[in-house]
N, CA, C and O atoms as a MOPAC input file, in Angstrom:
PM7 MOZYME 1SCF
protein

 N    118.83700 1    98.84600 1    80.00800 1
 C    119.75400 1    98.32400 1    81.00900 1
 C    119.65900 1    99.14300 1    82.30000 1
 O    119.70700 1    98.58900 1    83.39800 1
 N    119.52500 1   100.45300 1    82.15900 1
 C    119.42300 1   101.30800 1    83.33900 1
 C    118.19300 1   100.94000 1    84.16500 1
 O    118.24500 1   100.88200 1    85.39300 1
 N    117.09700 1   100.69400 1    83.47100 1
 C    115.84700 1   100.33900 1    84.14800 1
 C    116.00300 1    99.01500 1    84.90600 1
 O    115.50800 1    98.87800 1    86.02500 1
 N    116.67800 1    98.06100 1    84.30700 1
 C    116.90500 1    96.77300 1    84.95600 1
 C    117.77800 1    96.94900 1    86.19500 1
 O    117.51000 1    96.33400 1    87.22700 1
 N    118.80300 1    97.77000 1    86.11100 1
 C    119.66100 1    98.03400 1    87.27200 1
 C    118.88000 1    98.70500 1    88.39300 1
 O    119.08700 1    98.39900 1    89.56700 1
 N    117.99000 1    99.61000 1    88.03700 1
 C    117.15700 1   100.27300 1    89.04400 1
 C    116.24100 1    99.25700 1    89.72900 1
 O    116.05300 1    99.30000 1    90.94500 1
 N    115.67100 1    98.34400 1    88.93600 1
 C    114.80300 1    97.30800 1    89.51100 1
 C    115.58700 1    96.40100 1    90.45400 1
 O    115.11600 1    96.07900 1    91.54500 1
 N    116.76300 1    95.99600 1    90.04300 1
 C    117.58600 1    95.12400 1    90.88000 1
 C    117.97200 1    95.83400 1    92.17800 1
 O    117.96300 1    95.22400 1    93.24700 1
 N    118.30700 1    97.11100 1    92.08500 1
 C    118.64600 1    97.87800 1    93.28400 1
 C    117.43500 1    97.97700 1    94.21300 1
 O    117.57100 1    97.88200 1    95.43200 1
 N    116.27100 1    98.16500 1    93.63700 1
 C    115.04100 1    98.24400 1    94.42700 1
 C    114.74900 1    96.91200 1    95.10500 1
 O    114.37600 1    96.88300 1    96.27800 1
 N    114.91800 1    95.80000 1    94.37200 1
 C    114.72500 1    94.47100 1    94.95800 1
 C    115.69400 1    94.23900 1    96.10800 1
 O    115.30700 1    93.73900 1    97.16400 1
 N    116.93100 1    94.59600 1    95.90400 1
 C    117.95900 1    94.39500 1    96.93300 1
 C    117.62700 1    95.19700 1    98.18600 1
 O    117.76900 1    94.69800 1    99.30200 1
 N    117.18500 1    96.43900 1    98.00100 1
 C    116.84100 1    97.27900 1    99.14200 1
 C    115.64600 1    96.68400 1    99.90400 1
 O    115.65900 1    96.64500 1   101.13400 1
 N    114.62600 1    96.22700 1    99.18900 1
 C    113.45500 1    95.63200 1    99.83300 1
 C    113.84200 1    94.34500 1   100.56200 1
 O    113.36200 1    94.07700 1   101.66300 1
 N    114.70200 1    93.56600 1    99.94400 1
 C    115.16000 1    92.30700 1   100.55400 1
 C    115.90800 1    92.59300 1   101.85700 1
 O    115.67600 1    91.93000 1   102.86700 1
 N    116.79100 1    93.56500 1   101.83300 1
 C    117.56000 1    93.90100 1   103.04100 1
 C    116.66400 1    94.46200 1   104.13700 1
 O    116.87900 1    94.18400 1   105.31600 1
 N    115.66900 1    95.24300 1   103.76200 1
 C    114.73800 1    95.77200 1   104.75600 1
 C    113.93400 1    94.63600 1   105.39000 1
 O    113.72400 1    94.62600 1   106.60300 1
 N    113.48700 1    93.69000 1   104.58200 1
 C    112.76900 1    92.53200 1   105.08200 1
 C    113.64100 1    91.74600 1   106.05800 1
 O    113.18200 1    91.34500 1   107.12800 1
 N    114.89800 1    91.53000 1   105.68400 1
 C    115.83100 1    90.80500 1   106.55200 1
 C    116.04000 1    91.55300 1   107.86600 1
 O    116.08800 1    90.93100 1   108.92700 1
 N    116.16300 1    92.86200 1   107.81200 1
 C    116.33700 1    93.66400 1   109.03100 1
 C    115.12300 1    93.53400 1   109.94300 1
 O    115.26300 1    93.43300 1   111.16200 1
 N    113.94200 1    93.53600 1   109.35300 1
 C    112.72500 1    93.38900 1   110.15200 1
 C    112.63900 1    92.00400 1   110.79000 1
 O    112.19600 1    91.87600 1   111.93100 1
 N    113.05700 1    90.97500 1   110.06800 1
 C    113.09500 1    89.64000 1   110.65900 1
 C    114.08600 1    89.58800 1   111.81400 1
 O    113.79200 1    89.00400 1   112.85700 1
 N    115.25200 1    90.19100 1   111.63700 1
 C    116.24700 1    90.23300 1   112.71700 1
 C    115.68800 1    90.93600 1   113.94600 1
 O    115.90700 1    90.49400 1   115.07300 1
 N    114.96800 1    92.02800 1   113.73000 1
 C    114.35800 1    92.75100 1   114.85700 1
 C    113.32600 1    91.88500 1   115.56800 1
 O    113.26400 1    91.86800 1   116.79700 1
 N    112.52100 1    91.17300 1   114.79900 1
 C    111.50100 1    90.29900 1   115.39100 1
 C    112.13900 1    89.18800 1   116.21700 1
 O    111.67200 1    88.87400 1   117.31100 1
 N    113.19400 1    88.60200 1   115.69400 1
 C    113.89600 1    87.56500 1   116.45500 1
 C    114.47400 1    88.16200 1   117.73800 1
 O    114.42000 1    87.53400 1   118.79500 1
 N    115.02000 1    89.35800 1   117.64900 1
 C    115.55900 1    90.02300 1   118.83100 1
 C    114.50300 1    90.23500 1   119.89900 1
 O    114.77500 1    90.04300 1   121.08500 1
 N    113.30800 1    90.62700 1   119.49800 1
 C    112.21400 1    90.81200 1   120.46100 1
 C    111.83200 1    89.49400 1   121.12300 1
 O    111.60700 1    89.44700 1   122.33200 1
 N    111.75800 1    88.42300 1   120.33600 1
 C    111.43400 1    87.11600 1   120.91600 1
 C    112.53900 1    86.63700 1   121.84100 1
 O    112.25500 1    86.06900 1   122.89600 1
 N    113.79800 1    86.85500 1   121.46600 1
 C    114.92100 1    86.47700 1   122.32900 1
 C    114.81500 1    87.18300 1   123.67500 1
 O    115.00000 1    86.57200 1   124.72700 1
 N    114.51900 1    88.46500 1   123.62600 1
 C    114.39500 1    89.25000 1   124.85900 1
 C    113.24600 1    88.71600 1   125.72500 1
 O    113.38700 1    88.58100 1   126.94100 1
 N    112.12600 1    88.41800 1   125.09300 1
 C    110.97400 1    87.90400 1   125.82500 1
 C    111.28400 1    86.56000 1   126.47800 1
 O    110.94000 1    86.33700 1   127.63900 1
 N    111.92600 1    85.67700 1   125.74400 1
 C    112.27600 1    84.36300 1   126.30100 1
 C    113.29700 1    84.51000 1   127.42400 1
 O    113.18500 1    83.83700 1   128.44900 1
 N    114.28900 1    85.37800 1   127.24600 1
 C    115.28900 1    85.60200 1   128.29500 1
 C    114.64900 1    86.14900 1   129.57000 1
 O    115.01800 1    85.74800 1   130.67400 1
 N    113.69300 1    87.06100 1   129.41800 1
 C    113.00100 1    87.60400 1   130.59000 1
 C    112.18200 1    86.51500 1   131.28500 1
 O    112.09400 1    86.49300 1   132.51200 1
 N    111.59800 1    85.63500 1   130.52100 1
 C    110.79400 1    84.56000 1   131.09100 1
 C    111.66000 1    83.57600 1   131.85200 1
 O    111.23800 1    83.04000 1   132.87600 1
 N    112.87000 1    83.33300 1   131.36400 1
 C    113.79600 1    82.45300 1   132.07300 1
 C    114.07000 1    83.01400 1   133.46300 1
 O    114.15200 1    82.26400 1   134.43600 1
 N    114.21200 1    84.33700 1   133.55500 1
 C    114.52000 1    84.98700 1   134.82400 1
 C    113.31200 1    85.05100 1   135.75600 1
 O    113.47500 1    85.05600 1   136.97600 1
 N    112.11200 1    85.10100 1   135.19900 1
 C    110.90400 1    85.24500 1   136.00900 1
 C    109.92400 1    84.13700 1   135.63900 1
 O    109.09500 1    84.31300 1   134.74600 1
 N    110.01500 1    83.01100 1   136.31300 1
 C    109.21000 1    81.84100 1   135.96700 1
 C    107.71300 1    82.11700 1   136.02400 1
 O    106.93800 1    81.40000 1   135.39100 1
 N    107.28500 1    83.13800 1   136.76700 1
 C    105.86000 1    83.43200 1   136.85900 1
 C    105.29500 1    83.89900 1   135.51100 1
 O    104.08400 1    83.84400 1   135.29700 1
 N    106.16300 1    84.35800 1   134.60400 1
 C    105.70800 1    84.78000 1   133.28100 1
 C    105.41600 1    83.59700 1   132.37400 1
 O    104.77500 1    83.75600 1   131.33400 1
 N    105.87200 1    82.43300 1   132.74900 1
 C    105.77600 1    81.24300 1   131.91400 1
 C    104.39700 1    80.59400 1   132.08800 1
 O    104.25700 1    79.60300 1   132.80400 1
 N    103.39900 1    81.15400 1   131.43700 1
 C    102.03400 1    80.64400 1   131.51500 1
 C    101.67800 1    79.92700 1   130.21200 1
 O    102.39400 1    80.04000 1   129.21700 1
 N    100.56700 1    79.19000 1   130.22800 1
 C    100.11900 1    78.52900 1   129.00000 1
 C     99.83700 1    79.55200 1   127.89800 1
 O    100.12000 1    79.30100 1   126.72600 1
 N     99.28800 1    80.68500 1   128.27100 1
 C     99.00300 1    81.73800 1   127.28800 1
 C    100.30200 1    82.24700 1   126.65300 1
 O    100.38800 1    82.42200 1   125.43800 1
 N    101.30300 1    82.47700 1   127.49800 1
 C    102.60600 1    82.91800 1   126.99100 1
 C    103.18100 1    81.84300 1   126.07300 1
 O    103.71700 1    82.14500 1   125.00600 1
 N    103.06400 1    80.59500 1   126.49600 1
 C    103.57700 1    79.46600 1   125.73000 1
 C    102.95800 1    79.42500 1   124.34100 1
 O    103.67600 1    79.31200 1   123.34800 1
 N    101.66800 1    79.51200 1   124.26200 1
 C    100.97500 1    79.44600 1   122.97800 1
 C    101.36400 1    80.61700 1   122.07800 1
 O    101.61900 1    80.43200 1   120.88800 1
 N    101.40800 1    81.80600 1   122.64000 1
 C    101.76300 1    82.99600 1   121.84500 1
 C    103.20200 1    82.91700 1   121.34800 1
 O    103.47800 1    83.22000 1   120.18700 1
 N    104.10900 1    82.51600 1   122.21400 1
 C    105.51700 1    82.43100 1   121.84400 1
 C    105.73600 1    81.36700 1   120.78200 1
 O    106.45400 1    81.58700 1   119.80700 1
 N    105.11400 1    80.21700 1   120.97800 1
 C    105.27800 1    79.14600 1   119.98900 1
 C    104.69900 1    79.55100 1   118.63700 1
 O    105.27300 1    79.24300 1   117.59200 1
 N    103.57500 1    80.23300 1   118.66000 1
 C    102.97600 1    80.71600 1   117.41400 1
 C    103.93200 1    81.68800 1   116.70800 1
 O    104.14600 1    81.58700 1   115.50000 1
 N    104.50000 1    82.62100 1   117.46400 1
 C    105.43500 1    83.58500 1   116.87500 1
 C    106.68500 1    82.89300 1   116.33200 1
 O    107.16700 1    83.23600 1   115.25200 1
 N    107.19900 1    81.93600 1   117.06700 1
 C    108.35600 1    81.17400 1   116.59500 1
 C    108.03200 1    80.42700 1   115.30300 1
 O    108.82900 1    80.42100 1   114.36400 1
 N    106.87300 1    79.80600 1   115.26300 1
 C    106.47200 1    79.07300 1   114.06200 1
 C    106.36300 1    80.00500 1   112.85100 1
 O    106.81900 1    79.66600 1   111.75800 1
 N    105.76500 1    81.16400 1   113.04900 1
 C    105.60900 1    82.11000 1   111.93800 1
 C    106.96300 1    82.62500 1   111.45100 1
 O    107.20700 1    82.69800 1   110.24600 1
 N    107.83400 1    82.97800 1   112.38100 1
 C    109.16500 1    83.44200 1   111.98400 1
 C    109.94600 1    82.33500 1   111.27900 1
 O    110.64900 1    82.58800 1   110.30100 1
 N    109.81800 1    81.11900 1   111.78000 1
 C    110.50700 1    79.98900 1   111.15700 1
 C    110.03000 1    79.80300 1   109.71700 1
 O    110.84200 1    79.60900 1   108.81300 1
 N    108.72700 1    79.86000 1   109.50500 1
 C    108.18700 1    79.73300 1   108.14800 1
 C    108.74600 1    80.82500 1   107.23800 1
 O    109.15000 1    80.55800 1   106.10700 1
 N    108.76300 1    82.04100 1   107.74100 1
 C    109.26700 1    83.15600 1   106.93000 1
 C    110.74000 1    82.98500 1   106.58300 1
 O    111.14600 1    83.16100 1   105.43500 1
 N    111.52500 1    82.64100 1   107.58600 1
 C    112.97300 1    82.55300 1   107.38100 1
 C    113.32700 1    81.39500 1   106.45500 1
 O    114.16500 1    81.54800 1   105.56600 1
 N    112.70100 1    80.24700 1   106.65400 1
 C    113.03500 1    79.09100 1   105.82200 1
 C    112.40400 1    79.15000 1   104.43600 1
 O    112.78200 1    78.37400 1   103.55800 1
 N    111.45500 1    80.05000 1   104.22300 1
 C    110.86800 1    80.18400 1   102.88700 1
 C    111.62600 1    81.18700 1   102.01900 1
 O    111.31800 1    81.34200 1   100.83800 1
 N    112.60300 1    81.85900 1   102.59200 1
 C    113.38900 1    82.82100 1   101.82000 1
 C    114.26400 1    82.06300 1   100.82600 1
 O    115.09600 1    81.23800 1   101.20400 1
 N    114.05800 1    82.35800 1    99.57700 1
 C    114.97000 1    81.78400 1    98.58900 1
 C    116.12600 1    82.77100 1    98.44600 1
 O    115.98800 1    83.96400 1    98.71900 1
 N    117.23300 1    82.25900 1    98.02500 1
 C    118.39400 1    83.12900 1    97.86200 1
 C    118.51200 1    83.50500 1    96.39200 1
 O    119.04800 1    82.74400 1    95.58600 1
 N    118.00700 1    84.68200 1    96.05300 1
 C    118.09800 1    85.11800 1    94.65700 1
 C    119.54900 1    85.15800 1    94.18800 1
 O    120.46100 1    85.37900 1    94.98500 1
 N    119.75100 1    84.94600 1    92.92000 1
 C    121.11700 1    84.87900 1    92.38600 1
 C    121.86100 1    86.20100 1    92.52000 1
 O    123.09000 1    86.23300 1    92.45600 1
 N    121.12400 1    87.28800 1    92.70600 1
 C    121.75700 1    88.59400 1    92.74100 1
 C    122.15600 1    89.04000 1    94.14200 1
 O    122.74600 1    90.11100 1    94.29000 1
 N    121.84800 1    88.24000 1    95.19600 1
 C    122.22600 1    88.70800 1    96.52900 1
 C    123.72600 1    88.52300 1    96.74600 1
 O    124.37200 1    87.68000 1    96.12400 1
 N    124.23900 1    89.32600 1    97.63300 1
 C    125.66600 1    89.28400 1    97.93600 1
 C    125.96600 1    88.13400 1    98.89000 1
 O    125.06000 1    87.55900 1    99.49200 1
 N    127.24000 1    87.81200 1    99.01700 1
 C    127.65000 1    86.78000 1    99.97800 1
 C    127.24600 1    87.18500 1   101.39200 1
 O    126.86300 1    86.34200 1   102.20300 1
 N    127.33600 1    88.47400 1   101.67600 1
 C    126.94700 1    88.97400 1   102.99900 1
 C    125.46600 1    88.70900 1   103.26500 1
 O    125.09400 1    88.27900 1   104.35600 1
 N    124.62600 1    88.96800 1   102.26600 1
 C    123.19000 1    88.71400 1   102.42100 1
 C    122.91600 1    87.22000 1   102.59500 1
 O    122.04000 1    86.83200 1   103.36800 1
 N    123.65400 1    86.40000 1   101.88800 1
 C    123.50300 1    84.94500 1   102.01400 1
 C    123.88000 1    84.48700 1   103.42500 1
 O    123.19800 1    83.64800 1   104.01400 1
 N    124.96200 1    85.03900 1   103.95800 1
 C    125.36800 1    84.71200 1   105.33700 1
 C    124.31000 1    85.18700 1   106.32500 1
 O    124.05200 1    84.52800 1   107.33200 1
 N    123.70700 1    86.31400 1   106.03700 1
 C    122.67400 1    86.86200 1   106.90900 1
 C    121.48600 1    85.90100 1   106.99100 1
 O    120.93400 1    85.68900 1   108.07000 1
 N    121.09600 1    85.32600 1   105.86400 1
 C    120.00500 1    84.34800 1   105.85400 1
 C    120.39700 1    83.12200 1   106.67000 1
 O    119.60300 1    82.62100 1   107.46600 1
 N    121.60500 1    82.64700 1   106.47600 1
 C    122.08800 1    81.48900 1   107.25000 1
 C    122.09900 1    81.78900 1   108.73700 1
 O    121.70800 1    80.94600 1   109.54500 1
 N    122.54200 1    82.97900 1   109.10400 1
 C    122.56200 1    83.37000 1   110.52400 1
 C    121.15600 1    83.44500 1   111.10000 1
 O    120.93600 1    83.04600 1   112.24400 1
 N    120.19800 1    83.95300 1   110.32100 1
 C    118.81000 1    84.00500 1   110.78800 1
 C    118.28000 1    82.59100 1   111.04200 1
 O    117.60500 1    82.34400 1   112.04200 1
 N    118.58600 1    81.68300 1   110.14400 1
 C    118.12800 1    80.29700 1   110.31100 1
 C    118.74500 1    79.66800 1   111.54700 1
 O    118.06800 1    78.94200 1   112.27500 1
 N    120.00500 1    79.93300 1   111.79000 1
 C    120.67000 1    79.40000 1   112.97900 1
 C    120.08700 1    80.03600 1   114.24700 1
 O    119.85800 1    79.34500 1   115.24000 1
 N    119.84900 1    81.34800 1   114.21000 1
 C    119.29000 1    82.03700 1   115.38500 1
 C    117.90800 1    81.51100 1   115.74300 1
 O    117.60900 1    81.29500 1   116.91800 1
 N    117.05500 1    81.30100 1   114.72500 1
 C    115.70000 1    80.84200 1   115.02700 1
 C    115.74100 1    79.41200 1   115.55900 1
 O    114.94300 1    79.05200 1   116.42500 1
 N    116.65000 1    78.60600 1   115.05800 1
 C    116.82000 1    77.23500 1   115.56600 1
 C    117.26000 1    77.27500 1   117.03000 1
 O    116.69800 1    76.57200 1   117.86900 1
 N    118.25700 1    78.09300 1   117.33100 1
 C    118.75200 1    78.21900 1   118.70900 1
 C    117.68300 1    78.80300 1   119.63800 1
 O    117.56300 1    78.39800 1   120.79400 1
 N    116.92200 1    79.74700 1   119.12300 1
 C    115.87300 1    80.37100 1   119.92100 1
 C    114.78000 1    79.35600 1   120.26000 1
 O    114.25900 1    79.34900 1   121.37500 1
 N    114.43800 1    78.51100 1   119.30600 1
 C    113.43900 1    77.47700 1   119.57800 1
 C    113.94000 1    76.52200 1   120.65700 1
 O    113.17300 1    76.11100 1   121.52700 1
 N    115.21600 1    76.17100 1   120.60600 1
 C    115.79600 1    75.30000 1   121.63800 1
 C    115.75400 1    75.98400 1   123.00300 1
 O    115.45500 1    75.34000 1   124.00900 1
 N    116.05200 1    77.28200 1   123.04500 1
 C    116.00100 1    78.02500 1   124.30700 1
 C    114.56500 1    78.09000 1   124.83200 1
 O    114.33200 1    77.96300 1   126.03400 1
 N    113.60500 1    78.28800 1   123.92100 1
 C    112.19300 1    78.31300 1   124.31000 1
 C    111.79900 1    76.97400 1   124.93200 1
 O    111.11000 1    76.94200 1   125.95200 1
 N    112.23100 1    75.87300 1   124.32400 1
 C    111.89800 1    74.55600 1   124.84100 1
 C    112.52600 1    74.31700 1   126.21200 1
 O    111.97600 1    73.56400 1   127.01600 1
 N    113.65200 1    74.93700 1   126.48600 1
 C    114.26700 1    74.77500 1   127.80700 1
 C    113.47800 1    75.53400 1   128.87100 1
 O    113.51600 1    75.17700 1   130.04900 1
 N    112.77200 1    76.57100 1   128.46000 1
 C    111.93900 1    77.34800 1   129.38800 1
 C    110.61500 1    76.63300 1   129.61000 1
 O    110.09900 1    76.58300 1   130.72600 1
 N    110.08300 1    76.08800 1   128.54400 1
 C    108.76100 1    75.46900 1   128.58800 1
 C    108.83600 1    74.09700 1   127.92700 1
 O    108.64900 1    73.99100 1   126.71500 1
 N    109.10700 1    73.04200 1   128.70200 1
 C    109.23900 1    71.70100 1   128.13400 1
 C    107.97000 1    71.27300 1   127.38200 1
 O    106.87100 1    71.73200 1   127.69500 1
 N    108.13000 1    70.40900 1   126.40800 1
 C    107.03700 1    69.96400 1   125.55500 1
 C    105.85400 1    69.42900 1   126.35100 1
 O    104.71100 1    69.81200 1   126.10000 1
 N    106.12100 1    68.54700 1   127.30500 1
 C    105.00300 1    67.92300 1   128.04500 1
 C    104.27600 1    68.91400 1   128.95800 1
 O    103.12900 1    68.66800 1   129.33000 1
 N    104.91500 1    70.02700 1   129.32700 1
 C    104.26500 1    71.00100 1   130.20400 1
 C    103.52500 1    72.07200 1   129.41400 1
 O    102.74600 1    72.84300 1   129.97400 1
 N    103.77100 1    72.10900 1   128.14100 1
 C    103.22300 1    73.20200 1   127.34200 1
 C    101.88900 1    72.82600 1   126.69900 1
 O    101.72800 1    71.75800 1   126.10800 1
 N    100.99100 1    73.70300 1   126.83600 1
 C     99.72100 1    73.72100 1   126.11900 1
 C     99.07700 1    72.37400 1   126.03200 1
 O     97.99800 1    72.24100 1   125.45400 1

């Protein structure tokens, strides 16, 4: 039983670290998009392609997270918040770079 508890604690710690890294990545993309809104000269096709690629990868990661039965309600809310943030961030990206103007 002790070994199982240690494994579960290790899984939980790795899961939380992964979630923290995803939150940091979203924060970096948010900052980049916000800066681009302020400086339209940064909004190039190259920037568009890179940003969209990063958004797509983060979206895949966030939506592929299953919610293990052992996570806390707080961790579950954190996953929901990440999904909402990436959705909102994609909408903000589209407002900076409309579909027909991009790539």
